[in-house]
Short mmCIF file of C-alpha atoms and ligand atoms in Angstrom, two decimals:
data_model
loop_
_atom_site.label_atom_id
_atom_site.label_comp_id
_atom_site.label_asym_id
_atom_site.label_seq_id
_atom_site.Cartn_x
_atom_site.Cartn_y
_atom_site.Cartn_z
CA MET A 29 71.43 118.43 92.91
CA ALA A 30 73.67 119.95 95.59
CA GLN A 31 76.26 122.67 94.98
CA PRO A 32 79.62 121.20 93.74
CA VAL A 33 82.67 121.73 95.85
CA LYS A 34 85.26 124.05 94.23
CA ILE A 35 88.20 121.96 93.07
CA ALA A 36 91.40 123.61 91.73
CA PRO A 37 92.48 121.95 88.42
CA ALA A 38 95.17 119.28 88.41
CA LYS A 39 97.61 121.32 86.32
CA GLY A 40 101.27 120.66 86.25
CA LYS A 41 103.25 117.80 87.72
CA LEU A 42 102.32 115.95 90.95
CA GLY A 43 105.42 115.03 92.99
CA ILE A 44 104.98 111.74 94.94
CA LEU A 45 107.20 111.50 98.02
CA LEU A 46 107.79 108.04 99.50
CA PRO A 47 109.42 107.72 102.97
CA GLY A 48 110.61 104.11 102.77
CA MET A 49 111.54 102.86 99.26
CA GLY A 50 111.22 99.06 99.79
CA ALA A 51 108.96 96.46 98.24
CA VAL A 52 105.73 98.34 98.22
CA ALA A 53 107.08 101.72 97.09
CA THR A 54 109.18 100.34 94.20
CA THR A 55 106.38 97.97 93.04
CA PHE A 56 104.12 101.03 92.93
CA VAL A 57 106.62 103.27 91.05
CA ALA A 58 107.61 100.54 88.57
CA GLY A 59 103.99 99.72 88.01
CA VAL A 60 102.98 103.33 87.24
CA GLU A 61 105.84 103.52 84.68
CA LEU A 62 104.85 100.20 83.10
CA VAL A 63 101.24 101.36 82.80
CA ARG A 64 102.32 104.75 81.36
CA LYS A 65 104.40 102.89 78.72
CA GLY A 66 101.32 100.89 77.83
CA LYS A 67 103.05 97.58 78.87
CA SER A 68 100.65 96.72 81.68
CA GLN A 69 97.27 97.30 83.25
CA PRO A 70 96.64 99.14 86.57
CA VAL A 71 94.73 96.23 88.07
CA GLY A 72 93.49 96.84 91.61
CA SER A 73 93.32 100.59 91.19
CA LEU A 74 89.81 102.17 91.62
CA THR A 75 91.08 105.49 90.35
CA GLN A 76 92.24 103.89 87.04
CA LEU A 77 89.69 101.21 86.37
CA GLY A 78 86.69 102.04 88.54
CA THR A 79 83.37 103.56 87.48
CA ILE A 80 80.69 105.38 89.48
CA ARG A 81 76.97 105.15 89.00
CA LEU A 82 75.16 108.57 88.92
CA GLY A 83 71.41 109.17 89.29
CA LYS A 84 68.86 106.36 88.88
CA ARG A 85 69.66 102.85 87.67
CA THR A 86 67.59 103.64 84.59
CA ASP A 87 69.70 106.82 83.80
CA GLY A 88 72.51 104.83 82.39
CA ARG A 89 75.15 107.27 83.71
CA THR A 90 78.27 105.44 84.76
CA PRO A 91 81.39 107.35 84.06
CA GLN A 92 84.92 106.30 84.80
CA ILE A 93 86.04 107.76 88.17
CA ASN A 94 89.04 109.46 86.60
CA LYS A 95 86.81 111.23 84.14
CA PHE A 96 84.24 112.16 86.87
CA VAL A 97 86.58 113.94 89.25
CA PRO A 98 89.67 115.91 88.21
CA LEU A 99 92.47 113.51 89.24
CA ALA A 100 96.10 114.00 88.28
CA ASN A 101 96.99 112.13 85.12
CA LEU A 102 99.54 109.30 85.55
CA LYS A 103 101.80 110.94 82.99
CA ASP A 104 102.13 113.91 85.32
CA LEU A 105 103.51 111.90 88.28
CA VAL A 106 107.17 112.32 89.36
CA PHE A 107 108.69 110.41 92.20
CA GLY A 108 111.11 110.90 95.10
CA GLY A 109 111.73 109.30 98.51
CA TRP A 110 113.92 108.45 101.40
CA ASP A 111 115.52 105.28 102.56
CA ILE A 112 118.25 104.10 104.93
CA PHE A 113 119.71 102.08 102.12
CA LYS A 114 121.52 103.80 99.22
CA ASP A 115 120.05 101.56 96.54
CA ASN A 116 118.28 103.36 93.67
CA ALA A 117 114.68 102.33 92.98
CA TYR A 118 115.83 99.77 90.46
CA GLN A 119 118.21 98.02 92.77
CA ALA A 120 115.66 98.19 95.69
CA ALA A 121 112.98 96.63 93.47
CA ALA A 122 115.44 93.94 92.34
CA ASN A 123 116.27 93.14 95.97
CA ALA A 124 112.65 93.10 97.01
CA GLY A 125 112.05 90.42 94.40
CA VAL A 126 108.45 91.19 93.77
CA LEU A 127 108.53 91.94 90.03
CA GLU A 128 109.83 89.65 87.40
CA HIS A 129 113.00 90.35 85.54
CA ARG A 130 111.21 91.26 82.28
CA ASP A 131 109.00 93.87 83.94
CA LEU A 132 111.86 95.43 85.93
CA GLU A 133 114.17 95.56 82.85
CA ALA A 134 111.52 97.42 80.96
CA VAL A 135 111.73 100.30 83.44
CA LYS A 136 115.35 100.06 84.40
CA PRO A 137 116.55 103.42 83.15
CA PHE A 138 113.62 105.22 84.71
CA MET A 139 113.93 103.46 88.11
CA SER A 140 117.69 103.73 88.26
CA LYS A 141 117.35 107.55 88.31
CA ILE A 142 115.29 107.59 91.44
CA LYS A 143 117.71 107.71 94.32
CA PRO A 144 116.64 107.84 97.93
CA MET A 145 117.43 110.92 100.02
CA THR A 146 119.06 110.27 103.35
CA ALA A 147 116.63 109.04 105.96
CA ALA A 148 115.68 110.14 109.43
CA PHE A 149 116.21 106.85 111.19
CA ASP A 150 116.44 105.48 114.77
CA PRO A 151 117.18 101.76 115.09
CA LYS A 152 115.39 101.78 118.40
CA PHE A 153 112.16 101.88 116.48
CA VAL A 154 113.00 99.26 113.84
CA ARG A 155 115.39 97.02 115.76
CA LEU A 156 116.06 94.45 113.04
CA LEU A 157 117.24 97.06 110.35
CA ASP A 158 120.15 99.40 110.06
CA GLY A 159 121.57 101.12 107.04
CA PRO A 160 124.19 103.75 105.93
CA ASN A 161 121.97 106.32 104.20
CA VAL A 162 120.92 108.32 107.28
CA LYS A 163 120.77 111.94 108.36
CA LYS A 164 122.96 113.29 111.16
CA GLY A 165 121.58 115.80 113.64
CA LYS A 166 121.79 116.59 117.37
CA THR A 167 118.08 116.65 117.84
CA LYS A 168 115.01 115.16 116.30
CA TYR A 169 113.96 118.72 115.44
CA GLU A 170 117.13 119.21 113.36
CA LEU A 171 116.27 115.99 111.45
CA ALA A 172 112.73 117.14 110.84
CA LEU A 173 114.05 120.47 109.51
CA GLN A 174 116.35 118.58 107.13
CA ILE A 175 113.36 116.65 105.80
CA LYS A 176 111.60 119.95 105.23
CA ASP A 177 114.59 121.10 103.25
CA ASP A 178 114.49 117.83 101.23
CA ILE A 179 110.84 118.44 100.47
CA ALA A 180 111.59 122.02 99.22
CA ASN A 181 114.55 120.84 97.11
CA PHE A 182 112.63 117.95 95.57
CA LYS A 183 109.84 120.34 94.57
CA LYS A 184 112.39 122.61 92.89
CA THR A 185 114.45 119.91 91.13
CA SER A 186 111.49 117.77 89.97
CA GLY A 187 109.51 120.77 88.75
CA ALA A 188 106.39 119.48 90.71
CA ASP A 189 103.55 122.00 91.08
CA ARG A 190 102.07 120.00 93.99
CA LEU A 191 103.33 117.22 96.37
CA VAL A 192 101.81 114.40 98.21
CA ALA A 193 103.54 111.89 100.56
CA CYS A 194 102.82 108.22 101.45
CA TRP A 195 104.75 106.47 104.21
CA CYS A 196 105.88 103.11 102.84
CA GLY A 197 108.62 102.62 105.47
CA SER A 198 108.98 99.81 107.95
CA THR A 199 106.58 99.23 110.81
CA GLU A 200 108.02 100.86 113.95
CA SER A 201 107.78 99.66 117.60
CA PHE A 202 104.53 100.07 119.40
CA LEU A 203 103.88 103.50 121.03
CA LYS A 204 100.89 104.87 122.88
CA PRO A 205 99.87 108.57 122.38
CA GLY A 206 101.11 110.59 125.33
CA ALA A 207 101.51 114.20 126.52
CA VAL A 208 104.36 114.83 124.03
CA HIS A 209 102.05 114.12 121.14
CA ALA A 210 99.19 116.23 122.45
CA THR A 211 99.77 119.65 120.95
CA PRO A 212 101.85 121.17 118.26
CA LYS A 213 103.82 122.99 120.95
CA SER A 214 104.50 119.91 123.11
CA PHE A 215 105.55 118.01 119.97
CA GLU A 216 108.00 120.66 118.83
CA ASP A 217 109.47 120.88 122.32
CA GLY A 218 109.68 117.11 122.36
CA MET A 219 111.58 117.10 119.10
CA LYS A 220 113.99 119.67 120.48
CA LYS A 221 114.55 117.58 123.59
CA ASN A 222 114.86 114.27 121.77
CA HIS A 223 111.81 112.77 123.45
CA PRO A 224 111.99 108.99 123.30
CA ASP A 225 108.34 108.69 122.14
CA ILE A 226 108.86 110.59 118.94
CA SER A 227 109.58 108.16 116.17
CA PRO A 228 111.15 108.86 112.76
CA SER A 229 107.77 108.42 110.98
CA MET A 230 106.36 111.22 113.00
CA LEU A 231 109.24 113.50 111.87
CA TYR A 232 108.29 112.89 108.24
CA ALA A 233 104.64 113.48 109.00
CA TRP A 234 105.38 116.71 110.79
CA ALA A 235 107.73 117.92 108.06
CA CYS A 236 105.19 117.21 105.30
CA VAL A 237 102.22 118.63 107.10
CA THR A 238 104.02 121.87 108.08
CA SER A 239 105.23 122.09 104.40
CA GLY A 240 101.66 121.84 103.21
CA VAL A 241 102.10 118.31 101.73
CA PRO A 242 99.19 115.89 102.22
CA TYR A 243 100.27 112.71 103.88
CA ALA A 244 99.08 109.07 104.04
CA ASN A 245 100.37 106.51 106.50
CA GLY A 246 100.60 103.00 104.94
CA SER A 247 101.99 101.29 108.02
CA PRO A 248 100.40 100.79 111.41
CA ASN A 249 102.81 103.11 113.26
CA LEU A 250 101.51 105.90 115.39
CA SER A 251 102.57 108.75 113.21
CA VAL A 252 100.32 111.23 111.50
CA ASP A 253 97.48 110.16 113.78
CA ILE A 254 98.48 112.05 116.90
CA PRO A 255 96.68 115.14 118.09
CA ALA A 256 99.59 117.41 117.51
CA ILE A 257 99.86 116.60 113.83
CA GLU A 258 96.15 116.38 113.29
CA LYS A 259 95.89 119.91 114.64
CA LEU A 260 98.67 121.02 112.36
CA ALA A 261 97.03 119.40 109.39
CA HIS A 262 93.85 121.27 110.23
CA ASP A 263 95.50 124.62 110.81
CA ASN A 264 97.70 124.32 107.66
CA ASN A 265 94.71 123.10 105.47
CA VAL A 266 96.51 119.79 104.72
CA ALA A 267 94.75 116.52 103.99
CA ILE A 268 95.86 113.48 105.93
CA ALA A 269 94.92 109.78 105.96
CA GLY A 270 95.79 106.49 107.63
CA LYS A 271 96.63 103.90 108.63
CA ASP A 272 98.04 100.60 107.58
CA PHE A 273 97.15 99.47 103.98
CA LYS A 274 94.25 97.00 103.91
CA THR A 275 95.64 94.46 101.42
CA GLY A 276 95.22 90.74 102.01
CA GLN A 277 94.00 89.02 105.07
CA THR A 278 92.33 92.06 106.58
CA LEU A 279 90.62 92.77 103.23
CA MET A 280 89.03 89.29 103.34
CA LYS A 281 88.09 89.76 107.04
CA THR A 282 86.23 92.97 106.18
CA VAL A 283 84.43 91.31 103.44
CA LEU A 284 83.36 88.12 105.30
CA ALA A 285 82.62 89.56 108.79
CA PRO A 286 79.97 91.97 107.46
CA ALA A 287 78.35 89.09 105.73
CA PHE A 288 78.06 87.05 108.96
CA LYS A 289 76.58 90.04 110.71
CA ALA A 290 74.18 90.84 107.96
CA ARG A 291 72.87 87.32 108.22
CA MET A 292 73.00 87.20 112.04
CA LEU A 293 75.41 84.25 112.01
CA GLY A 294 77.50 83.76 115.13
CA LEU A 295 81.27 83.57 115.44
CA ASP A 296 83.18 81.52 118.04
CA GLY A 297 86.55 82.30 116.80
CA TRP A 298 88.84 83.45 114.05
CA PHE A 299 92.43 82.29 113.88
CA SER A 300 94.61 84.10 111.31
CA THR A 301 98.11 83.00 110.52
CA ASN A 302 100.50 84.66 108.02
CA ILE A 303 103.72 83.28 106.56
CA LEU A 304 105.87 85.74 104.77
CA GLY A 305 109.48 86.14 103.89
CA ASN A 306 110.01 89.68 102.77
CA ARG A 307 111.83 92.44 104.74
CA ASP A 308 108.47 93.49 106.26
CA GLY A 309 108.14 90.05 107.62
CA GLU A 310 111.68 90.17 109.06
CA VAL A 311 110.99 93.53 110.72
CA LEU A 312 107.76 92.08 112.14
CA GLU A 313 109.86 89.37 113.95
CA ASP A 314 110.65 91.99 116.47
CA PRO A 315 107.98 91.90 119.24
CA GLY A 316 107.80 95.71 119.33
CA SER A 317 106.98 96.06 115.60
CA PHE A 318 104.69 92.96 115.76
CA LYS A 319 102.59 94.44 118.56
CA THR A 320 102.01 97.55 116.40
CA LYS A 321 100.80 95.34 113.57
CA GLU A 322 98.83 93.03 115.83
CA GLU A 323 96.87 95.94 117.35
CA SER A 324 96.05 97.20 113.89
CA LYS A 325 94.81 93.77 112.63
CA LEU A 326 92.83 92.95 115.80
CA GLY A 327 90.57 96.02 115.96
CA VAL A 328 88.70 95.03 112.78
CA LEU A 329 86.36 92.25 114.09
CA GLU A 330 85.29 94.04 117.26
CA HIS A 331 84.24 97.05 115.32
CA ILE A 332 82.42 95.17 112.59
CA LEU A 333 80.58 92.62 114.76
CA GLN A 334 79.70 94.86 117.70
CA PRO A 335 79.65 92.18 120.45
CA ASP A 336 78.12 94.74 122.86
CA LEU A 337 75.02 94.81 120.63
CA TYR A 338 75.03 91.16 119.75
CA PRO A 339 76.36 89.38 122.82
CA GLN A 340 74.75 86.07 121.97
CA LEU A 341 76.45 85.99 118.58
CA TYR A 342 79.86 87.60 119.19
CA GLY A 343 80.22 88.02 122.91
CA LYS A 344 82.63 85.11 123.33
CA MET A 345 84.58 85.15 120.10
CA HIS A 346 88.40 84.38 120.11
CA HIS A 347 90.38 86.36 117.68
CA LYS A 348 94.09 85.57 117.24
CA VAL A 349 96.55 86.89 114.69
CA ARG A 350 100.00 85.42 114.06
CA ILE A 351 102.73 86.55 111.72
CA ASN A 352 105.65 84.21 110.96
CA TYR A 353 108.78 85.19 109.07
CA TYR A 354 109.47 82.36 106.67
CA PRO A 355 112.06 83.37 104.02
CA PRO A 356 111.23 80.83 101.32
CA ARG A 357 107.93 82.62 100.56
CA GLY A 358 109.43 86.01 99.90
CA ASP A 359 106.82 88.66 99.21
CA ASN A 360 104.29 86.01 98.40
CA LYS A 361 102.41 85.66 101.67
CA GLU A 362 100.13 82.93 102.75
CA GLY A 363 97.36 84.32 104.91
CA TRP A 364 95.42 81.35 106.35
CA ASP A 365 92.24 81.88 108.30
CA ALA A 366 90.34 79.24 110.32
CA ILE A 367 86.90 80.65 111.02
CA ASP A 368 84.53 78.97 113.42
CA ILE A 369 80.94 80.23 112.92
CA PHE A 370 77.58 78.99 114.22
CA GLY A 371 74.14 79.04 112.72
CA TRP A 372 70.51 78.19 113.59
CA LEU A 373 70.15 76.79 117.10
CA GLY A 374 73.89 77.22 117.58
CA TYR A 375 75.07 74.48 115.28
CA PRO A 376 78.80 75.01 114.50
CA MET A 377 80.37 75.30 111.09
CA GLN A 378 83.82 76.02 109.75
CA ILE A 379 85.21 78.16 106.95
CA LYS A 380 88.92 78.09 105.82
CA VAL A 381 90.40 80.86 103.70
CA ASP A 382 93.85 80.19 102.31
CA PHE A 383 94.90 83.37 100.52
CA LEU A 384 98.13 82.85 98.62
CA CYS A 385 98.60 86.49 97.97
CA ARG A 386 101.35 88.93 96.90
CA ASP A 387 101.68 91.61 99.43
CA SER A 388 103.17 94.39 97.36
CA ILE A 389 101.05 93.58 94.31
CA LEU A 390 98.01 94.20 96.50
CA ALA A 391 99.48 97.40 98.18
CA ALA A 392 100.81 99.14 95.12
CA PRO A 393 97.41 100.21 93.61
CA ILE A 394 96.41 101.35 97.03
CA VAL A 395 99.37 103.73 97.12
CA LEU A 396 98.39 104.94 93.70
CA ASP A 397 94.70 105.57 94.66
CA LEU A 398 95.68 107.20 97.97
CA VAL A 399 98.11 109.69 96.47
CA LEU A 400 95.66 110.71 93.68
CA PHE A 401 92.67 111.04 96.03
CA LEU A 402 94.67 112.89 98.67
CA ASP A 403 95.84 115.42 96.01
CA LEU A 404 92.19 115.66 94.89
CA ALA A 405 91.03 116.32 98.47
CA GLN A 406 93.80 118.92 98.94
CA ARG A 407 92.75 120.77 95.78
CA ALA A 408 89.08 120.63 97.00
CA GLY A 409 90.11 122.31 100.34
CA MET A 410 89.25 119.21 102.39
CA ARG A 411 91.68 119.58 105.31
CA GLY A 412 92.56 117.19 108.09
CA ILE A 413 91.47 113.55 108.37
CA GLN A 414 90.01 112.07 105.19
CA GLU A 415 87.73 109.44 106.65
CA TRP A 416 86.24 108.67 103.24
CA LEU A 417 89.60 106.99 102.45
CA SER A 418 88.96 104.41 105.20
CA PHE A 419 88.43 101.93 102.31
CA TYR A 420 92.18 101.58 101.97
CA PHE A 421 93.18 101.15 105.60
CA LYS A 422 93.14 98.47 108.30
CA SER A 423 92.92 101.07 111.14
CA PRO A 424 91.08 104.05 109.60
CA MET A 425 91.62 107.45 111.25
CA THR A 426 88.44 109.22 112.37
CA ALA A 427 87.51 112.37 114.16
CA LYS A 428 87.67 112.27 117.94
CA GLY A 429 84.88 110.27 119.46
CA LEU A 430 83.90 108.32 116.36
CA TYR A 431 84.51 104.63 115.97
CA PRO A 432 86.22 103.56 112.71
CA GLU A 433 84.08 102.09 109.96
CA HIS A 434 85.68 98.78 108.88
CA ASP A 435 83.08 97.22 106.71
CA LEU A 436 84.40 97.27 103.14
CA PHE A 437 81.05 97.87 101.56
CA ILE A 438 80.12 100.81 103.87
CA GLN A 439 83.56 102.19 103.16
CA SER A 440 83.15 101.87 99.44
CA MET A 441 79.80 103.59 99.53
CA LYS A 442 81.22 106.38 101.67
CA LEU A 443 84.08 106.89 99.21
CA LYS A 444 81.85 107.00 96.17
CA ASN A 445 79.26 109.21 97.87
CA THR A 446 82.05 111.63 98.79
CA LEU A 447 83.05 111.86 95.14
CA ARG A 448 79.30 112.46 94.23
CA TRP A 449 79.17 115.07 96.85
CA MET A 450 82.25 116.83 95.61
CA VAL A 451 80.82 117.09 92.12
CA GLY A 452 77.31 118.06 93.28
CA GLU A 453 75.66 114.84 92.19
CA ASP A 454 72.83 113.22 94.24
CA LEU A 455 74.02 110.68 96.88
CA ILE A 456 72.89 107.20 96.22
CA THR A 457 70.76 105.62 98.97
CA HIS A 458 69.70 102.35 97.09
CA LEU A 459 66.07 102.91 98.16
CA GLY A 460 64.55 102.74 94.65
CA ARG A 461 60.89 103.09 95.68
CA GLU A 462 60.22 105.23 92.63
CA TYR A 463 60.33 102.17 90.31
CA TYR A 464 57.32 100.58 92.15
CA ASP A 465 55.01 103.57 92.60
N1 NAD B 509 102.49 95.02 101.41
C1 NAD B 509 101.43 95.04 102.16
O1 NAD B 509 100.55 94.28 101.93
C2 NAD B 509 101.30 95.90 103.35
C3 NAD B 509 100.08 95.97 103.92
C4 NAD B 509 99.97 96.81 104.99
C5 NAD B 509 101.01 97.60 105.49
N2 NAD B 509 102.18 97.56 104.83
C6 NAD B 509 103.28 98.27 105.43
O2 NAD B 509 103.91 99.00 104.42
C7 NAD B 509 105.25 99.27 104.81
C8 NAD B 509 106.20 98.90 103.68
O3 NAD B 509 106.18 97.50 103.41
P1 NAD B 509 107.24 96.88 102.51
O4 NAD B 509 106.83 95.46 102.24
O5 NAD B 509 107.52 97.77 101.30
O6 NAD B 509 108.52 96.81 103.46
P2 NAD B 509 110.06 96.94 103.07
O7 NAD B 509 110.76 96.42 104.29
O8 NAD B 509 110.33 96.28 101.80
O9 NAD B 509 110.25 98.50 102.88
C9 NAD B 509 110.33 99.36 103.90
C10 NAD B 509 111.49 100.25 103.60
O10 NAD B 509 111.46 101.35 104.57
C11 NAD B 509 112.80 101.69 104.91
N3 NAD B 509 112.78 102.40 106.14
C12 NAD B 509 112.64 102.01 107.39
N4 NAD B 509 112.68 102.99 108.24
C13 NAD B 509 112.82 104.15 107.52
C14 NAD B 509 112.97 105.50 107.83
N5 NAD B 509 112.89 105.96 109.05
N6 NAD B 509 113.15 106.39 106.79
C15 NAD B 509 113.22 105.92 105.49
N7 NAD B 509 113.19 104.66 105.14
C16 NAD B 509 112.98 103.79 106.18
C17 NAD B 509 113.47 100.33 104.89
O11 NAD B 509 114.90 100.47 104.71
C18 NAD B 509 112.83 99.58 103.76
O12 NAD B 509 113.57 99.76 102.54
C19 NAD B 509 105.40 98.43 106.11
O13 NAD B 509 105.36 99.21 107.23
C20 NAD B 509 104.36 97.46 106.01
O14 NAD B 509 103.93 96.94 107.30
C21 NAD B 509 102.37 96.65 103.82
#
């Protein structure tokens, strides 16, 4: 067995900071409270329900993950956040319309007390939204400093010992990394000069990382994944992760595509449509925000199927993604995939996947797992990009020069092996020769 990593205990309260308190964030907070009250189950959460096999299959050692590694206990979580609307978490959840009346009423007093702090917002980045609960400041730097003050105040007033943040705000317009994002210095100068390529989500990421707060990015925005903030995370010993929660359609894609590749089945094309009617869908009507989402969704197949290695199977595939805002569906998205594959001698076949999913119900447990695992990583001294959390993202962040691993099963193995490594247990290779010697 290897040496375990030194992990500081999870003592005291863990403050969860949520920039963006819309459908996903409020479904997450309400869900944690319902689970704490014993009124519901944390379905979809690996940290709460998952187990991990240790040693040989014959050893019979399969502890619960939350007993195996020292994660924060749900009862120790406290919540805060920012939004451009003044609604408290109860009102925001009611507007989002994800949870049923009986569930929301059961947590009304708790949710009503969570009031959003004023947001750093710029309608240029989210064209179809505007709200009154916003910060004022002459420069982006001033706004970022105000966020740092908010973080410090929240820590004091909530009595939290440690903090962790997860961006649950809207998808911002598409941005490419440029010179202003290259170094901590260029980024700080850029904020002071109101550089147009610095988005609000980057201000939150900068404020958190420079305050020592681990940060996960749940949307596809260019945000914590710029060299300037990656360097700051490294230098300040802060854990970061991103980006874009892998919830519905992409989850299915990263399950099916590895199966096709494992069996050497070919792919002519994959047409993905989405119909959704929540605020996220409304924001994605704007071509700038859609482009950010599209890029995030499109990368997956190329990386899993490796057309350069298998040109005869995947060299000519067509991959299209469409998102349509369709109000009658609300948060209940329909993700419809038409998949054209081919088999032996090139004979074509079709697969249709029609996933009638619930976006925020799928995303909420991901937020929970991410904040708990990021807090764990932070206490274990694992600074910078946490690639082992790729499991949760559509566009996983990696070290420079590495391609992202999208295959859900490789991601799951990497996550669990990282937990084994932290505790000093043997990694599992699935070789199993010893049973046949
Ligand atoms: N639900 C899913 O399945 C899923 C999957 C992947 C990614 N996401 C991403 O998660 C994010 C949240 O999704 P949602 O359904 O909760 O959306 P939502 O529109 O319900 O909530 C987003 C909230 O962010 C707020 N906001 C926007 N800009 C802000 C700013 N600068 N500061 C503070 N608040 C700001 C909005 O006012 C809104 O209340 C989106 O970016 C979405 O693309 C969701």
